[in-house]
Coordinates of C-alpha atoms and ligand atoms in Angstrom, one line a residue:
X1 CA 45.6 -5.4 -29.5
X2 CA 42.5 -6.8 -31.4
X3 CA 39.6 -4.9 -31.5
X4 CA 37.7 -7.8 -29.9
X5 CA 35.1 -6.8 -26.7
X6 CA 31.8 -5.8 -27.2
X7 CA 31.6 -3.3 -24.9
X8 CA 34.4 -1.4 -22.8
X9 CA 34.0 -0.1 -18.7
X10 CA 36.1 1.6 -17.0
X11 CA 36.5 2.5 -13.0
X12 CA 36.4 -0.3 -11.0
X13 CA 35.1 0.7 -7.9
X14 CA 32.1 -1.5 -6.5
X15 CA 29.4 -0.5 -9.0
X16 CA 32.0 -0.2 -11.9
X17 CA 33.2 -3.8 -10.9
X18 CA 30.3 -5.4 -10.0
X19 CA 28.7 -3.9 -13.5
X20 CA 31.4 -5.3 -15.4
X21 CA 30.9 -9.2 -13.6
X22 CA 26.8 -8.0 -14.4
X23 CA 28.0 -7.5 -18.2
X24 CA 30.5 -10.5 -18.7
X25 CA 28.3 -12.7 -16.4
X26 CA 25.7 -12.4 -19.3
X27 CA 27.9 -13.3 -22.2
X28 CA 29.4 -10.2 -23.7
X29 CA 33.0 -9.7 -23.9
X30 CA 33.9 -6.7 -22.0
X31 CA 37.0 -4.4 -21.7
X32 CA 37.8 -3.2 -18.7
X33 CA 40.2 -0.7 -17.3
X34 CA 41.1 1.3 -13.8
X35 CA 43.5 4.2 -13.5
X36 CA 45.2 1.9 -10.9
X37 CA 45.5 -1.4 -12.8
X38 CA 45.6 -3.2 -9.5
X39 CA 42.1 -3.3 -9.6
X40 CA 41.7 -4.6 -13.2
X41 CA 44.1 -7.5 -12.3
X42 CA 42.0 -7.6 -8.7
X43 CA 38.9 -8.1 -10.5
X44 CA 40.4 -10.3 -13.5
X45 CA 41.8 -12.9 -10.7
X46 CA 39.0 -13.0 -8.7
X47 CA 35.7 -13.0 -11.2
X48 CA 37.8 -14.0 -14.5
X49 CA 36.3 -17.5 -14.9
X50 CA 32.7 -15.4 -15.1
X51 CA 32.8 -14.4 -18.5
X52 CA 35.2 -12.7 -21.1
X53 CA 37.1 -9.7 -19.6
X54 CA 39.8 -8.5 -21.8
X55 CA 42.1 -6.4 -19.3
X56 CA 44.1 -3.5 -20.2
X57 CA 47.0 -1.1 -18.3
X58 CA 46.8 1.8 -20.5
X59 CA 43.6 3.8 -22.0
X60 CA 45.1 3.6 -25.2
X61 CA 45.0 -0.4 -25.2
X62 CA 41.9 -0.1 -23.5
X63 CA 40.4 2.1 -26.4
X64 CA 42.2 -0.1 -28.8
X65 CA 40.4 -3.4 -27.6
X66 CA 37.0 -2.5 -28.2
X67 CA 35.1 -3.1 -31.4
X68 CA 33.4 0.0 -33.0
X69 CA 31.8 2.2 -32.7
X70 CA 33.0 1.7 -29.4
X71 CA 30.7 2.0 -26.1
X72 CA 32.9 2.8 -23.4
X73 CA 30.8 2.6 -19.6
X74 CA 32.2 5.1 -17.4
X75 CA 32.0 4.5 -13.8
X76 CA 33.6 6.8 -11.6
X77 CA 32.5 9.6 -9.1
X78 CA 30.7 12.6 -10.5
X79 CA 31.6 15.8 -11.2
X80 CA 35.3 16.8 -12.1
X81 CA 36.6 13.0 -12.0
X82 CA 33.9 12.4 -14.7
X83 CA 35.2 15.4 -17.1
X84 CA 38.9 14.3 -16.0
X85 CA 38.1 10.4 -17.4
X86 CA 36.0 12.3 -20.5
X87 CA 39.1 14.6 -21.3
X88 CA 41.4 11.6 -21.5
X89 CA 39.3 9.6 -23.7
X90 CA 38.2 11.8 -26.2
X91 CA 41.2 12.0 -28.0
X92 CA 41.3 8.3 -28.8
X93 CA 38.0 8.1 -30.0
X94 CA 36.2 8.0 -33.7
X95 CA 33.5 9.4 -35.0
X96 CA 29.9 7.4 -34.3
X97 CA 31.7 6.1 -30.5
X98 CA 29.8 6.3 -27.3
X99 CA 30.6 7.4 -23.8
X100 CA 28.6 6.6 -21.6
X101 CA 28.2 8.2 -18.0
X102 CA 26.9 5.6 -15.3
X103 CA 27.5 7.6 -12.1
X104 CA 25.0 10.2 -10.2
X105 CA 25.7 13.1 -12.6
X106 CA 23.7 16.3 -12.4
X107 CA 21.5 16.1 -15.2
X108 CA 23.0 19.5 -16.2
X109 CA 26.5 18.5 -16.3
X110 CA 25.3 15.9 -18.9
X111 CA 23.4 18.4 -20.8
X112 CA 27.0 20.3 -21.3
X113 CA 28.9 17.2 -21.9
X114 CA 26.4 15.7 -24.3
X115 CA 26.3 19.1 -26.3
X116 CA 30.5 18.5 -26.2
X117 CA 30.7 15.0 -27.0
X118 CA 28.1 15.4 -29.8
X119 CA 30.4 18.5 -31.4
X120 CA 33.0 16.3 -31.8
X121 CA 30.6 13.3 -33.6
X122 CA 30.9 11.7 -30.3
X123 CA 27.8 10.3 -28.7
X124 CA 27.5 11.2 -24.8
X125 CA 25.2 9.1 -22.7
X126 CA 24.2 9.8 -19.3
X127 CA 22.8 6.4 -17.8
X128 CA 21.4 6.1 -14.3
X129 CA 22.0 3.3 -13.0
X130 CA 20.1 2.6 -9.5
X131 CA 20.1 -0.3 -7.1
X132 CA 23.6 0.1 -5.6
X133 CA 26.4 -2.5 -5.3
X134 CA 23.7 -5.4 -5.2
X135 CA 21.4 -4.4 -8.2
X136 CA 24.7 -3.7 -10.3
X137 CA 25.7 -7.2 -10.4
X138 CA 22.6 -8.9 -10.2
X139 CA 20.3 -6.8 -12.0
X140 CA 19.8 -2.8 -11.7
X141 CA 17.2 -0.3 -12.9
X142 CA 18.9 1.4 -15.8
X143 CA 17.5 4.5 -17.2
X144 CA 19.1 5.3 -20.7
X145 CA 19.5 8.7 -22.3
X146 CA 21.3 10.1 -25.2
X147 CA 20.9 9.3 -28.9
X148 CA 18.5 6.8 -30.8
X149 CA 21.7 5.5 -32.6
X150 CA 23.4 4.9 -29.0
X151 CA 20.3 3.4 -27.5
X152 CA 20.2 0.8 -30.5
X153 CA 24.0 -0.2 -29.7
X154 CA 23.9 -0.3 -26.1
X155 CA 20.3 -2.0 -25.5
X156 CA 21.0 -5.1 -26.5
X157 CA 23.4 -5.3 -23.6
X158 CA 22.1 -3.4 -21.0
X159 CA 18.6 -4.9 -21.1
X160 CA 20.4 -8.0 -21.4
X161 CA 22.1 -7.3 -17.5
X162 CA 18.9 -5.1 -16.1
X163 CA 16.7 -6.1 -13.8
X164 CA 13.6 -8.2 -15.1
X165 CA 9.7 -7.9 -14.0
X166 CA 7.1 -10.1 -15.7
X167 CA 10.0 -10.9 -18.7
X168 CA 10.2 -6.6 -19.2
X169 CA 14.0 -5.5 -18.6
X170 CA 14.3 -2.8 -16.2
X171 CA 15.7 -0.4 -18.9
X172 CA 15.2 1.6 -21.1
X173 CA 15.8 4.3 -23.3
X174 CA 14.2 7.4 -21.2
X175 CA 14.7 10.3 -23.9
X176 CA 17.4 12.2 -25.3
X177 CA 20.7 14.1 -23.7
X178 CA 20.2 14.3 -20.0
X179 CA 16.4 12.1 -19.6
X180 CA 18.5 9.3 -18.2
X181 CA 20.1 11.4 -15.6
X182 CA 17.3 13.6 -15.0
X183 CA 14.9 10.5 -14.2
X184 CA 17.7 8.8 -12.1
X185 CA 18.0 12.5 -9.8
X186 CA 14.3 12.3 -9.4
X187 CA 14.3 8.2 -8.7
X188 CA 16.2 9.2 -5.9
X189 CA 14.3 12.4 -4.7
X190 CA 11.4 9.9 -4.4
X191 CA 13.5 7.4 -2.5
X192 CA 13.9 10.4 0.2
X193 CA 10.6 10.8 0.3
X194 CA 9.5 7.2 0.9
X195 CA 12.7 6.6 3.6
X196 CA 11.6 9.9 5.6
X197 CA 7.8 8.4 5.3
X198 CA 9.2 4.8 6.8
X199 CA 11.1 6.8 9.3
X200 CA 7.8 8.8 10.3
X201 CA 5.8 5.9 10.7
X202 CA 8.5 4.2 13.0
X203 CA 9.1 7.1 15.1
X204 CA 5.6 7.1 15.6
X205 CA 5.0 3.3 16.3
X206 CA 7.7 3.3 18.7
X207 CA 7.0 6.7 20.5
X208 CA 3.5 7.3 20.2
X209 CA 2.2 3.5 19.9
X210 CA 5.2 2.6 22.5
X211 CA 6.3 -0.4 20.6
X212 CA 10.2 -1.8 20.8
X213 CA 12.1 -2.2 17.5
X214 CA 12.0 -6.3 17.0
X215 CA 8.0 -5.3 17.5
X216 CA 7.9 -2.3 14.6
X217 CA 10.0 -4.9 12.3
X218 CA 7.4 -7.2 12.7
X219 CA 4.6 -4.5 11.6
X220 CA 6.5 -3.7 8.5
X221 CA 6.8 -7.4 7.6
X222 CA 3.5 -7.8 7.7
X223 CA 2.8 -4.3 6.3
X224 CA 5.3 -5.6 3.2
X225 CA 2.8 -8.5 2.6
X226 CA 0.5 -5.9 1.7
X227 CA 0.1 -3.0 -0.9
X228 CA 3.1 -1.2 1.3
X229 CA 5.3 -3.9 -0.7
X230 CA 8.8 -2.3 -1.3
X231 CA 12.1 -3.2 -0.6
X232 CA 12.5 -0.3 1.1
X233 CA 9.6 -1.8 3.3
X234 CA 11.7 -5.2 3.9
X235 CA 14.8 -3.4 4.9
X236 CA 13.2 -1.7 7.4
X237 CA 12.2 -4.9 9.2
X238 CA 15.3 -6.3 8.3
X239 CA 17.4 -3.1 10.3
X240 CA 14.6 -3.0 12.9
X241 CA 15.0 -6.6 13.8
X242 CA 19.0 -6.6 14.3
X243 CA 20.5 -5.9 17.4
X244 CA 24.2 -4.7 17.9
X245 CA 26.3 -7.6 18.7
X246 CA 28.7 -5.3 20.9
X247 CA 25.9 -3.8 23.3
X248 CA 22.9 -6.3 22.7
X249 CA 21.1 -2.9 22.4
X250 CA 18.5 -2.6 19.4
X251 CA 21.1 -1.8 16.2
X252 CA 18.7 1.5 15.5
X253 CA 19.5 2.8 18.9
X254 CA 23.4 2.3 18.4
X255 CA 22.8 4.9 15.2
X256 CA 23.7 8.3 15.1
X257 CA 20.7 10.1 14.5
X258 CA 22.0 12.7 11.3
X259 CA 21.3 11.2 8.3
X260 CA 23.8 12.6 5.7
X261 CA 22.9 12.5 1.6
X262 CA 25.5 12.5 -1.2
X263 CA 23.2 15.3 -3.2
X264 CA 20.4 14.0 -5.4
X265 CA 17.9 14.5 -3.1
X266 CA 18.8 18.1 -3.0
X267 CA 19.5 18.5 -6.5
X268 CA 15.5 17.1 -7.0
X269 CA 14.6 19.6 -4.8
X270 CA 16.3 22.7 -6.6
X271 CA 15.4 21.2 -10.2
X272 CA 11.5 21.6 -8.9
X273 CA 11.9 24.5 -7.1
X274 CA 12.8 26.3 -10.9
X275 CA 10.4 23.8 -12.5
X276 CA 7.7 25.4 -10.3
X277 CA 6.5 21.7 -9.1
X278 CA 5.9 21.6 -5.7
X279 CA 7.4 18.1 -4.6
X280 CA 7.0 19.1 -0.8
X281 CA 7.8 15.3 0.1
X282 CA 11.0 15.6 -1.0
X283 CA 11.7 18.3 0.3
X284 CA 10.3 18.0 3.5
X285 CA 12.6 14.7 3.6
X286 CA 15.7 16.4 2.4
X287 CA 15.4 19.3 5.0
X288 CA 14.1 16.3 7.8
X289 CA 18.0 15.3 6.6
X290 CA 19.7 18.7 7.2
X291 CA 17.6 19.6 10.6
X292 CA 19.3 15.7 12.0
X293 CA 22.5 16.9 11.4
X294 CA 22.1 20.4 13.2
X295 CA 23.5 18.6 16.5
X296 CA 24.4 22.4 17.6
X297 CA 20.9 23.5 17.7
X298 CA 19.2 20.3 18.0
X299 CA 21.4 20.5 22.0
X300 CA 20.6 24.2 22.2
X301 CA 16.7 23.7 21.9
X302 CA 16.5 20.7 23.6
X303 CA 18.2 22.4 26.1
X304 CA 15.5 25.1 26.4
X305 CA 12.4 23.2 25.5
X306 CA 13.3 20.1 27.6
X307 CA 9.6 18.8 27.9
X308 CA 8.1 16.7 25.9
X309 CA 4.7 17.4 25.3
X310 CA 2.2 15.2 27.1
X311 CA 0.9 13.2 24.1
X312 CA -2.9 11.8 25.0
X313 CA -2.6 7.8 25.4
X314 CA -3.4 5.7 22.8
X315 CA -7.2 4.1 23.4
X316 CA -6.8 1.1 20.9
X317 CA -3.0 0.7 20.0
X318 CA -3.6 -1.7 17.1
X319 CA -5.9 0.7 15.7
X320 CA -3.5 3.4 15.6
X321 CA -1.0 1.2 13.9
X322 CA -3.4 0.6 11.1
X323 CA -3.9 4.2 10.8
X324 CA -0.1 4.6 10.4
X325 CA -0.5 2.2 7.7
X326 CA -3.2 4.0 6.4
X327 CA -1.0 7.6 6.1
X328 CA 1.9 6.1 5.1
X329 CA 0.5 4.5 2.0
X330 CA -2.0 7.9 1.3
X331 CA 1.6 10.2 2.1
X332 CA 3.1 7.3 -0.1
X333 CA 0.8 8.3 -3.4
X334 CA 1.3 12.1 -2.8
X335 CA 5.0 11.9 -2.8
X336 CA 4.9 9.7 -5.8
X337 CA 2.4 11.8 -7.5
X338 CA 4.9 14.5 -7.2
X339 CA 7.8 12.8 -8.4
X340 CA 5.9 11.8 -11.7
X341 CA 5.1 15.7 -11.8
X342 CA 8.3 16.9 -11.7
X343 CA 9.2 14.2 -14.5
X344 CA 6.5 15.5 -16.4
X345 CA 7.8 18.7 -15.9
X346 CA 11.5 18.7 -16.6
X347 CA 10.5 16.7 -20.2
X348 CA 8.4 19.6 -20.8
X349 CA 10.8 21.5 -20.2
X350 CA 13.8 20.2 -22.4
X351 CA 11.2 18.4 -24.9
X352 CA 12.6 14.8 -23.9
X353 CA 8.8 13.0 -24.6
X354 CA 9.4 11.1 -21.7
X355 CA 7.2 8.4 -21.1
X356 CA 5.8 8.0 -17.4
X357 CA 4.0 5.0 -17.7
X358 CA 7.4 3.4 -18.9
X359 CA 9.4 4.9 -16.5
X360 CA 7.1 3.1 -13.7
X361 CA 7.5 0.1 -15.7
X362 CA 11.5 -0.3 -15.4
X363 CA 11.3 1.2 -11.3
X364 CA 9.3 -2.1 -10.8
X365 CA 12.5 -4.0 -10.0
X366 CA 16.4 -3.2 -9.4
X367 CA 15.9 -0.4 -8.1
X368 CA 16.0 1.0 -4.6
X369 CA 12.4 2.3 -4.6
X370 CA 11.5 -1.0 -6.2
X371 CA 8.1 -1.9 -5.3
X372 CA 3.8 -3.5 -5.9
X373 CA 3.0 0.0 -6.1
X374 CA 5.3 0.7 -9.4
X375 CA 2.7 -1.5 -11.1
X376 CA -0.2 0.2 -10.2
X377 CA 1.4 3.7 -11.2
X378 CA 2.6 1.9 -14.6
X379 CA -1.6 0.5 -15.0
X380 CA -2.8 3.9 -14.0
X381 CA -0.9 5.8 -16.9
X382 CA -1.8 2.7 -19.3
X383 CA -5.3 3.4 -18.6
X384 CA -5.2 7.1 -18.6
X385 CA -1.8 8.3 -20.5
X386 CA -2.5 12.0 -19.8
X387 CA -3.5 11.4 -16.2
X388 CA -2.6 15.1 -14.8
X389 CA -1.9 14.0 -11.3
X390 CA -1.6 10.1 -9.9
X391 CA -3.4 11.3 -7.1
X392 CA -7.0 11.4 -9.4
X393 CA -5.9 7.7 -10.4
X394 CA -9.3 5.7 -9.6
X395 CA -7.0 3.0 -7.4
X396 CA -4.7 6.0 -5.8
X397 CA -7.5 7.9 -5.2
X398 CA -9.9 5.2 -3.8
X399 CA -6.9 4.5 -1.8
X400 CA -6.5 8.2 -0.2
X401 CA -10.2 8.4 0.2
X402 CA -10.3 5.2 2.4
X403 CA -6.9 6.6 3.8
X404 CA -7.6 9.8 4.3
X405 CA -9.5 9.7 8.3
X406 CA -6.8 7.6 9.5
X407 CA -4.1 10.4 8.1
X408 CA -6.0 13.3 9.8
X409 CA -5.7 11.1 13.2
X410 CA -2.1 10.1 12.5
X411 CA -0.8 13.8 11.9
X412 CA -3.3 15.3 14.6
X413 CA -1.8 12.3 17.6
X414 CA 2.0 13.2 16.0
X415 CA 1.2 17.3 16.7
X416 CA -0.2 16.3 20.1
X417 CA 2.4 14.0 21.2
X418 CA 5.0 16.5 19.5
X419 CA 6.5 14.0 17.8
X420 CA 7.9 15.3 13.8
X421 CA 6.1 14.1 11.1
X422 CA 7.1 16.5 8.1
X423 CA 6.5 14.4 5.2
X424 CA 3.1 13.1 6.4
X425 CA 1.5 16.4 8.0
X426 CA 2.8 18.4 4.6
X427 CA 1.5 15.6 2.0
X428 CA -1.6 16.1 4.2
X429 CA -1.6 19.9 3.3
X430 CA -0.5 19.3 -0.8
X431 CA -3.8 17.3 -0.6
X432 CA -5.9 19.6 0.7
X433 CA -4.2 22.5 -1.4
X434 CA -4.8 20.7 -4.1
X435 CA -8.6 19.6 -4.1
X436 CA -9.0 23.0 -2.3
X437 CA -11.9 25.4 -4.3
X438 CA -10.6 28.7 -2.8
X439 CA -7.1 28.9 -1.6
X440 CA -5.5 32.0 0.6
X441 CA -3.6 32.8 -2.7
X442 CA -6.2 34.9 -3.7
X443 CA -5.2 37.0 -0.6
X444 CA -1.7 37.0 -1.5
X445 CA -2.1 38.3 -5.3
X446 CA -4.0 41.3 -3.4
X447 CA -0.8 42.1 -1.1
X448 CA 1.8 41.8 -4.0
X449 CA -0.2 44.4 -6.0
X450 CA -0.8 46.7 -2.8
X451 CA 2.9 46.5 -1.9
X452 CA 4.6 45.7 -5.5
X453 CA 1.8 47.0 -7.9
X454 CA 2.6 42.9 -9.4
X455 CA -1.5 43.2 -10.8
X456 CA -4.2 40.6 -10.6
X457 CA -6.2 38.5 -12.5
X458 CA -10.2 38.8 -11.4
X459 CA -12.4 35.5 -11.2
X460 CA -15.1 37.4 -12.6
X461 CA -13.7 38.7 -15.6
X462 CA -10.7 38.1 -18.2
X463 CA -7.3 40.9 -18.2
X464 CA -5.3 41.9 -15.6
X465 CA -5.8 44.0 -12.9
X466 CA -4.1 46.8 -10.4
X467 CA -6.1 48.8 -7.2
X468 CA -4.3 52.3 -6.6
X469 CA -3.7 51.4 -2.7
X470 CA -2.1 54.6 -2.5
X471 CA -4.7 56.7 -4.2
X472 CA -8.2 56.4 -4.1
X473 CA -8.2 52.7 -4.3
X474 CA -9.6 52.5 -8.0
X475 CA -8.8 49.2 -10.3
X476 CA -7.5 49.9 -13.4
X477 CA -6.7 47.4 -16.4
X478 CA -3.0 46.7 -16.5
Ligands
6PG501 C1 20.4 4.0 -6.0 C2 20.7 4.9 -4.9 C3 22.1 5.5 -5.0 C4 22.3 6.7 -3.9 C5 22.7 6.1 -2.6 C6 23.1 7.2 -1.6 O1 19.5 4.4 -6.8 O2 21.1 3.0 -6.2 O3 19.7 6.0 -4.8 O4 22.2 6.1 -6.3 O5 23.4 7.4 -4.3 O6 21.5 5.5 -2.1 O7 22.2 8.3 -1.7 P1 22.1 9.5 -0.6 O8 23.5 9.6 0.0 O9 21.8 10.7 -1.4 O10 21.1 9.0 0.4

């Protein structure tokens, strides 16, 4: 077969097939393949009068139909189905050809195949790709690791299907190796963060505030006309709004309450739990995740703490929704702030010279945390590139100071009426940890060295100290 698409996908699953219409839609000639060629032929009959889709039963003639250096898209689930796709490709490859990886790998299963790939004169890309089944055939966030020499062939087309703000494509080329994938893992740690937020705020409106669900939608709509704009934001009056056609019950109330995750929350969580950063909204959202689906003990406690405590009536209900407006957008900045940290961090880390400001640039649209406030993250690093936290941003921090009364109310009424509120009552304590002058560590560094003899540093002097607890409790230099 003639060497004659421009670019080569295979896996056609939703996001593989919906890419490939994205890619063919936009004028390239694209290969596609699926280890069951029922789908090829599924999505050739269908979508074929889209674009140019050159369809092939065997990876051989898939390989063989796509010009070089070849960049092959693969688009399968992550982990060993990925290595098995990689395994079979490899050997049909030439030097200077590109795999690239658009699932939810971990970032350090990319690292290893990249450092693979790249042995064998191979380039390995690991491409996040967010937005889900919609964004990947109308226009997704795509964040772009690997090589310099891959970037230059495959940005052409993937800026070409991404997402677009203001004329900027939503893509681009993050860093080296594992960036990509490393950004998309903490994309979606932030996307915790800012459901378990929404989900705060309407547990509160509706159990604190007593407000039904077509009511709460109608808050968030008018909430998205604001600086809360997300899409997140819209969804939620969109879900809020529906009502279950079998029952005529409100569609949230027909929901099992245990919200499951496929991993990259958690995986955000452990990467910045090694990187030292202390993203407690995402984790306070991922654990929110594992505590709804501990029915067992959820029955067991409810069973022995059956009251609810008697939460004070509201004096001015309108009020307090403004206030929930107020601490959602102020938990909003923390848990943002954080996730920039940790992006920070991991580029420290593995030297990727990741750019944050451009990173908020490209989350501005096709994305799932797709939002206003992307642009005023992406104007705060323009202004000041080596901002060391968001939070000290003049607009986030105006907006936390005028924000910050109404949180203290919101998390003190959610501990009175006993209702959860995780992510807002512990972004409430990362701020005050953070703009703290003395913290309790101090105390803590003193019971390490009494127990542990782990030494202290003195705020009065430089070196490094230990007190003989057991002895006659004199400091020595260490
Ligand atoms: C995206 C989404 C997507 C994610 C699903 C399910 O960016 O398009 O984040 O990648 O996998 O939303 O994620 P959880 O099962 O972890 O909630």
């Amino acid at each position: 077969m003639a060497a004659e698409a421009t670019i080569g996908l295979t896996g056609l699953a939703v996001m593989g097939r919906n890419l490939a219409r994205n890619i063919a839609r936009h004028g390239h000639t694209i290969a596609v393949h699926n280890r069951t060629t029922a789908r090829t032929t599924a999505l050739v009959d269908e979508f074929g009068d889209e674009g140019d889709f050159v369809a092939s039963e065997s990876m051989e003639e898939f390989v063989a139909s796509i010009e070089r250096p070849r960049a092959i898209v693969i688009m399968v689930k992550a982990g060993e189905p990925t290595d098995a796709v990689i395994d079979e490709l490899v050997p049909l490859l030439d030097e200077g050809d590109i795999v690239v990886d658009g699932g939810n790998a971990h970032f350090t299963d990319t690292l290893r195949r990249e450092q693979a790939l790249q042995e064998r004169g191979l380039h390995f890309v690991g491409m996040g790709v967010s937005g889900g089944e919609e964004g990947a055939l109308n226009g997704p966030s795509i964040m772009v690791g690997g090589s310099d020499e891959a970037y230059e062939r495959l940005g052409p087309v993937l800026e070409s299907i991404a997402a677009e703000v203001d004329g900027t494509p939503c893509c681009t080329h993050v860093g080296p190796d594992a960036a990509g994938h490393f950004v998309k893992m903490v994309h979606n740690g932030i996307e915790y963060a800012d459901m378990q937020l929404i989900a705060e705020s309407y547990d509160l409106l509706r159990n604190v505030a007593g407000l039904e669900p077509a009511e709460i939608a109608a808050v968030f709509r008018d909430w998205n006309d604001g600086d809360l704009e997300s899409f997140l934001i819209e969804i939620t009056a969109v879900v809020l709004e529906h009502t279950d056609a079998e029952t005529g019950r409100p569609f949230v109330d027909v929901v099992q309450d245990a919200a499951e995750q496929k991993g990259t929350g958690r995986w955000t969580v452990q990467s910045a739990l090694d990187l030292g950063v202390p993203v407690t909204g995402i984790a306070e959202a991922t654990f929110a995740r594992s505590l709804s689906g501990h029915t067992e003990q959820r029955s067991a406690a409810r069973t022995v703490f059956a009251t609810d405590p008697e939460g004070t009536p509201l004096d001015d209900r309108d009020a307090f929704v403004d206030d929930v407006r107020a601490a959602l957008y102020a938990s909003k900045v923390v848990a943002y702030a954080q996730g920039f940290d940790q992006v920070a961090a991991g580029s420290d880390e593995h030297d990727w010279d990741v750019d944050p400001g451009a990173m908020a640039t490209i989350w501005r649209g096709g994305c799932i945390i797709r939002a206003q406030f992307l642009d005023r993250i992406k104007e705060a690093y323009a202004d000041e590139p080596d901002l060391t936290t968001l939070l000290t941003a003049p607009y986030f921090a105006d907006a936390v100071r005028d924000g910050e009364s109404a949180w203290r109310r919101v998390v003190a009424t959610a501990v009175g009426a006993g209702v959860p509120t995780p992510a807002f009552s512990s972004s409430l304590a990362y701020f005050d940890g953070l703009r703290r002058e003395h913290l309790p560590a101090a105390l803590i560094q003193a019971l390490r060295d009494n127990f542990g003899a782990h030494t202290y540093a003195r705020v009065d002097r430089e070196g490094t100290f230990h007190t003989a607890w057991a002895d006659d409790l004199s400091e020595s230099e260490a």
